[in-house]
Amino acid sequence: MSFHAPWLLALLAIAIPTIFTFLHHKQAQRRQAPSLLLLAQLQTVPNKSPRGLTLQHWLALAISLLALAALTLVSAGPQAREKSATTVWLVLDNSASMAAKDRHGKTRFERALRHAQTHIIPSLDPRTKVGLVLLAPTARVQVEASPIGPALLDALELLSHAPPQAAAAGAHHALPLLEPRCEAGPPQQTLAILLTDAAYPWPESITSACQLELELFTDDANNLAISALSAKETDALGQQRIYVEALNTSDAPREAEIALSLDGRRLDPPLKLTIPAKQRANKTITLDLAHGKRLSAQLINAPKDLNALTQDDARTITLTPSPRARVLLITSSEESYIANALKLHPRVALTQAAPNTKLNAQAPVDLLILESPTSAKLPPARRTWAIEQAVEQLGVKRLTAQARPKISATAKHPINEHLKLDKLTITQAHALNHPGATTLWADGPYAWALAWQDEAKDQAYFATGFHPERSDLVLRIAFVNLIANLVEWSIPTSKAQAPQDAKAIIAQAEADRATQAESWLAPQRGPITAAQTTPDAPTQTSSSPLLSWAKEHLWRLIILLVFALLCVESALSWRTHTPWRRSR
Amino acid sequence: MRLDLEAFKQIGALKLKLDELASGQLQADRRSARRGRGMEFADYREYQPGDDLRLVDWNIFGRLDQLLVRLFHEDVNMTVHIALDATASMAFGEPTKADYGATLAGALAIIGLKNQDHVTLSCLGGRGPRNIAKGHNMQAFGSFTQLLEQTTPASDTALAKVIDDQLSQKRLDRLVLISDMLQPAEVNALTLRALARRAKGAALIHVLSQEELNPNLDSPTHVTDAETGQTLLIPGGAAAKAQYQKILAAWLEQTQQQCRSLGLGYMRVSTQDPLVGMLTQTMRRQNLTMSAHGAAP
C-alpha cells in the first residue's frame, strides 16, 4: 500500500503525548498534605471500583488511538494497489522524449525507473508476478511475468545505464502485446502500469483486458506549452473571442511568444505572455473570423533548454458557430418589442406564432415565450417565460395590484445579470401569488411579487406579472440585457468535469484530441483546472504554489487539527475530572 | 531558626507589651500589684515598727505630726510562655511552618529575655530530647535555641491537652501560641479556651503556608493527611479551587471569631511574610509588642 500524502503519517506522533498524558496522570497524582481538615470538605468523586475505572479509561485511550490511526491513514490517502492483481506489467517508456531533464538534472526515464524500483515493486505482494515491457525502439516484453526476483531487478538495474532512444509508437502500443497475457489470466487480475511522459498522440480510445494505471513523468521538466485554445462567437457578424493559455513548468518566469494563424495564414503580431514560474497565463483577444476556418496557436522562439516537449507547443481548433437558442414566441401582437429584440439577437432562431396557431408539439424548443395566452398544445421547452396574462397557464395566480407599481427589489439570478430594475415604472401590473415558487425574482411595494422564477417537471419558467411594453423597461438598455440573459439562460451548456484520476485525465485528453485534429497536449498530472476548460476564464490566472498546496490539503489538515484538539481536550479532561484509581 | 544581625538589632529595641499588672518574681521594670520598692508612688500608710525609716515622709511629719510611710508599686518582670505547635502538620510549606514558627518563637524569646521577663518556651508535640526551656535573661537563650533546633515536627497532638499538661497552674502574664490550628473545630475551641484560661493576655499567632492558602488543586489527587495518615481523593479543577477558597475563608473567619470572643489576640501570618516586619509592625498593631524605649522602633 502506498499513500498519496505519506508525510501525514508523521502525525501519528500525536499518539505519543496522548499515551504519555494517560500514563503520567495515572501514576503521579499522589501527595501528602498538612491536614485534610479543609480539603475533606471539597466535594469528592463518587466511589467507583478502581478496576472498573481503569478498564474504562484504558478503553477510552484505545478508542482514541484507533480513531487517530484511522483518521491519519484516511488523511494520508492510501492508494491500495489491487491486491487481487496477481500479475503486474510495468510498461516503461524509454522513448527519446523521456531523456528530457528536469530542473534537478534527472531525466524522466531515470525518475520513472526509480519510481518503479522504490515505490511500485516494494508495494506489491511478494507473490505477485511482475513483468517488464519496454517501448523503444519497438514495444517488446523485456522480462516475462514472474515472481519478483533477480531477473526483473537486474533488468531494471541494466536499464539505468541504457539511455532512452527513439521509439516507433507510444506506450499504449505495448498493450496489444499484453492482451493475450491479460486475457489468459483471471479477469481483472492483471494490471498494466504505464510509466510514461505521454509525449505522443494518444489513441481515440483504449480497450484492454488489463487494468490500466498511468504514471506520468512530465511535470518537473522545464517546459513551455500552449495549454488551452478556444474561441467563442460574440455576435452574428463573425466576431470571435479567442482565449489562449500558456503553461510554464520551470522555476523562473518566462516570456512566451504565440503566433496565431488562420488556415495556415499567420496573424500578426504574435501574442506575448509573461508566465510566472510554475504557473499559467492567458490572454483573451477579440477577432473578426469567419466560421469553418481552423485557428492555430504556435509557440515561437521558445529556447530548447526550457522546452522539453515540442508536441505541446501548438494547438488548433476549428471555428464553429456557437449554438443557437430555439425560441418560440406566442404573441398576438405583430409589432412585439420582444419579437423585435429577439430578431436582433445573433444566437436566436426565432419562431413567432399567433395564439391560435397550431404548433408542432413534437419539436422541442429552448425558450418558449408566452406573451399571450394560448389554448394550443405547446411543444416541450427547457425554459418558459410567461408574461402577465399567460402566467395562469403555469399555475401562477394573478392578483390585482395597485396602478403604477415600482419594482423595489430584485433577486440574484442569471436572468438578472447586468440589470438594474429598481424604480422601474410600470403602468399596469398584477401581483403574482405562487406559494410553491422558490425564487422571487422581482418584488413590488408592500411585498408584492411581480415576478417569479421556478422549476417544475424539469422545466424552468419565469413568470412576470407585467408586460415590458406597459412599462418603461423597453426604453432602457436593461430590456436588451434581459432578452440577452433569457437567451443565455435557455441555451443548454455542458459543464466541464474536473477529472480526478489518471483515467479521467486520459478521458479528458481523448476528448481534447477529438476536437483538435493536428496537435495534442500531453495530459497533465493532477486535475485540470477551470482555466483549461473554460474559454471565458479570467485574463490572468495566478496562484502561489503554497496556496494551491494548502487548498489541496486543507481538508486533511482541518481533520487532523480537529482531532489533535480532541486528543488534547480528552487528555485534559482526564487530568481534571477523572480519577485513575480510587484510594483505599 | 535564622535571624540576621539587622533583624536581631531591630527586635532588640522591642518589648512585650502588657496591659495589666505583671506577676513576676524578680525585680524589673513592669508594674505589679504588689507594694514595695519601686519608682512609682502608690500610697501612704502609717508607720509601723520595723519599717524602713527611709520610706517615712518627713515633710508630712513636719506639717501634720504624723509618721506616714510612702508605698511604691513594686516593679517586677512578667511571665511569658511561648508555645510552639510542633505537630506533623507544621512540617509543610516553604519555609516550613515549623521553621517559621521556631524563628518567630526565638525572636519573641529574645524580646522577653532582653527585658528580663521570665520566658518559658515549650514545644507542643514533636520529637526531641526535651520540650521546654525557660530563663529570665539572655544567658538562657542557648537553651532556647537548643530546644528549637532539636525539636522536629511529628505526631498528631491535641494542643488543648498539652497546654493543660505543660503549662503551670499559675496564671501567666503572657501566653503566645504559634500554631497552624489544623485540627477539628471542637479541638480548636478547647485549645483557645485553654489559652484564655491560662493567661491574662493570650494570643494566637496563626501560621499558614501556601499549602493551606493556595494548594495545588489542578488535578484530582490522592492526598494523605500528614498527621492521621488518612487518604482522600480530592477533586481538582477551577471549581474545586474556588470551593476551597470559600472553605478556607470560612475557617479563618471562624478561628478569628473564636479568638475575639475569648479576648485572645489573633494574628494570621503566612510563611512568606517577612519576619522582622511582622515583629515590628504587625505585632505592634496587635498590641503584642512595643518599643522598649517608649517610642516606635
PDB file of C-alpha atoms in Angstrom, chain A residues 25 29-45 574-584, chain B residues 89 92 97 182-183 212 216 218-226 230-236 240 243-244 247-248 251:
ATOM      1  CA  HIS A  25      -1.690  11.112  35.164  1.00  0.00           C
ATOM      2  CA  GLN A  29      -1.253  12.122  41.389  1.00  0.00           C
ATOM      3  CA  ARG A  30      -0.371  11.328  44.966  1.00  0.00           C
ATOM      4  CA  ARG A  31       0.897  13.677  47.614  1.00  0.00           C
ATOM      5  CA  GLN A  32       0.884  14.471  51.290  1.00  0.00           C
ATOM      6  CA  ALA A  33      -0.852  17.428  52.801  1.00  0.00           C
ATOM      7  CA  PRO A  34      -0.539  19.001  56.245  1.00  0.00           C
ATOM      8  CA  SER A  35      -4.132  18.188  57.006  1.00  0.00           C
ATOM      9  CA  LEU A  36      -7.310  17.027  55.348  1.00  0.00           C
ATOM     10  CA  LEU A  37      -9.318  19.289  57.598  1.00  0.00           C
ATOM     11  CA  LEU A  38     -10.181  21.708  54.793  1.00  0.00           C
ATOM     12  CA  LEU A  39      -9.638  19.527  51.729  1.00  0.00           C
ATOM     13  CA  ALA A  40     -12.045  16.896  53.036  1.00  0.00           C
ATOM     14  CA  GLN A  41     -14.853  19.392  52.758  1.00  0.00           C
ATOM     15  CA  LEU A  42     -14.469  19.561  48.982  1.00  0.00           C
ATOM     16  CA  GLN A  43     -16.956  17.530  47.002  1.00  0.00           C
ATOM     17  CA  THR A  44     -15.364  14.180  46.499  1.00  0.00           C
ATOM     18  CA  VAL A  45     -15.700  11.976  43.440  1.00  0.00           C
ATOM     19  CA  TRP A 574      -8.814  13.004  32.131  1.00  0.00           C
ATOM     20  CA  ARG A 575      -6.463  15.146  34.076  1.00  0.00           C
ATOM     21  CA  THR A 576      -9.033  17.430  35.606  1.00  0.00           C
ATOM     22  CA  HIS A 577     -12.072  15.243  36.070  1.00  0.00           C
ATOM     23  CA  THR A 578     -11.086  11.635  36.092  1.00  0.00           C
ATOM     24  CA  PRO A 579      -9.617   9.682  38.927  1.00  0.00           C
ATOM     25  CA  TRP A 580      -7.471   6.865  37.703  1.00  0.00           C
ATOM     26  CA  ARG A 581      -7.542   4.878  40.820  1.00  0.00           C
ATOM     27  CA  ARG A 582      -9.529   5.143  43.998  1.00  0.00           C
ATOM     28  CA  SER A 583      -7.664   5.360  47.214  1.00  0.00           C
ATOM     29  CA  ARG A 584      -8.208   2.517  49.507  1.00  0.00           C
TER      30      ARG A 584
ATOM     31  CA  SER B  89       1.265  19.373  60.033  1.00  0.00           C
ATOM     32  CA  PHE B  92       4.840  21.756  55.442  1.00  0.00           C
ATOM     33  CA  LYS B  97       5.665  26.393  59.220  1.00  0.00           C
ATOM     34  CA  LEU B 182      -5.202  22.411  61.696  1.00  0.00           C
ATOM     35  CA  GLN B 183      -7.332  20.337  63.989  1.00  0.00           C
ATOM     36  CA  GLU B 212      -3.173  25.847  53.031  1.00  0.00           C
ATOM     37  CA  ASN B 216      -2.322  22.729  44.157  1.00  0.00           C
ATOM     38  CA  ASP B 218      -5.112  21.455  39.303  1.00  0.00           C
ATOM     39  CA  SER B 219      -5.947  17.798  39.045  1.00  0.00           C
ATOM     40  CA  PRO B 220      -7.647  15.096  41.082  1.00  0.00           C
ATOM     41  CA  THR B 221      -5.188  13.922  43.694  1.00  0.00           C
ATOM     42  CA  HIS B 222      -4.959  11.348  46.401  1.00  0.00           C
ATOM     43  CA  VAL B 223      -3.995  13.365  49.444  1.00  0.00           C
ATOM     44  CA  THR B 224      -2.662  11.796  52.605  1.00  0.00           C
ATOM     45  CA  ASP B 225      -3.022  13.576  55.930  1.00  0.00           C
ATOM     46  CA  ALA B 226       0.454  14.024  57.441  1.00  0.00           C
ATOM     47  CA  GLN B 230      -5.828   9.155  56.250  1.00  0.00           C
ATOM     48  CA  THR B 231      -6.032   9.361  52.429  1.00  0.00           C
ATOM     49  CA  LEU B 232      -8.752  11.037  50.448  1.00  0.00           C
ATOM     50  CA  LEU B 233      -9.349  11.559  46.757  1.00  0.00           C
ATOM     51  CA  ILE B 234      -9.591  15.309  46.245  1.00  0.00           C
ATOM     52  CA  PRO B 235     -11.188  16.557  43.016  1.00  0.00           C
ATOM     53  CA  GLY B 236      -9.229  19.096  41.011  1.00  0.00           C
ATOM     54  CA  ALA B 240     -12.585  22.804  43.392  1.00  0.00           C
ATOM     55  CA  GLN B 243     -14.785  25.928  46.627  1.00  0.00           C
ATOM     56  CA  TYR B 244     -11.611  25.501  48.654  1.00  0.00           C
ATOM     57  CA  ILE B 247     -13.978  26.856  52.874  1.00  0.00           C
ATOM     58  CA  LEU B 248     -10.634  28.386  53.859  1.00  0.00           C
ATOM     59  CA  TRP B 251     -12.483  28.538  58.611  1.00  0.00           C
TER      60      TRP B 251
END
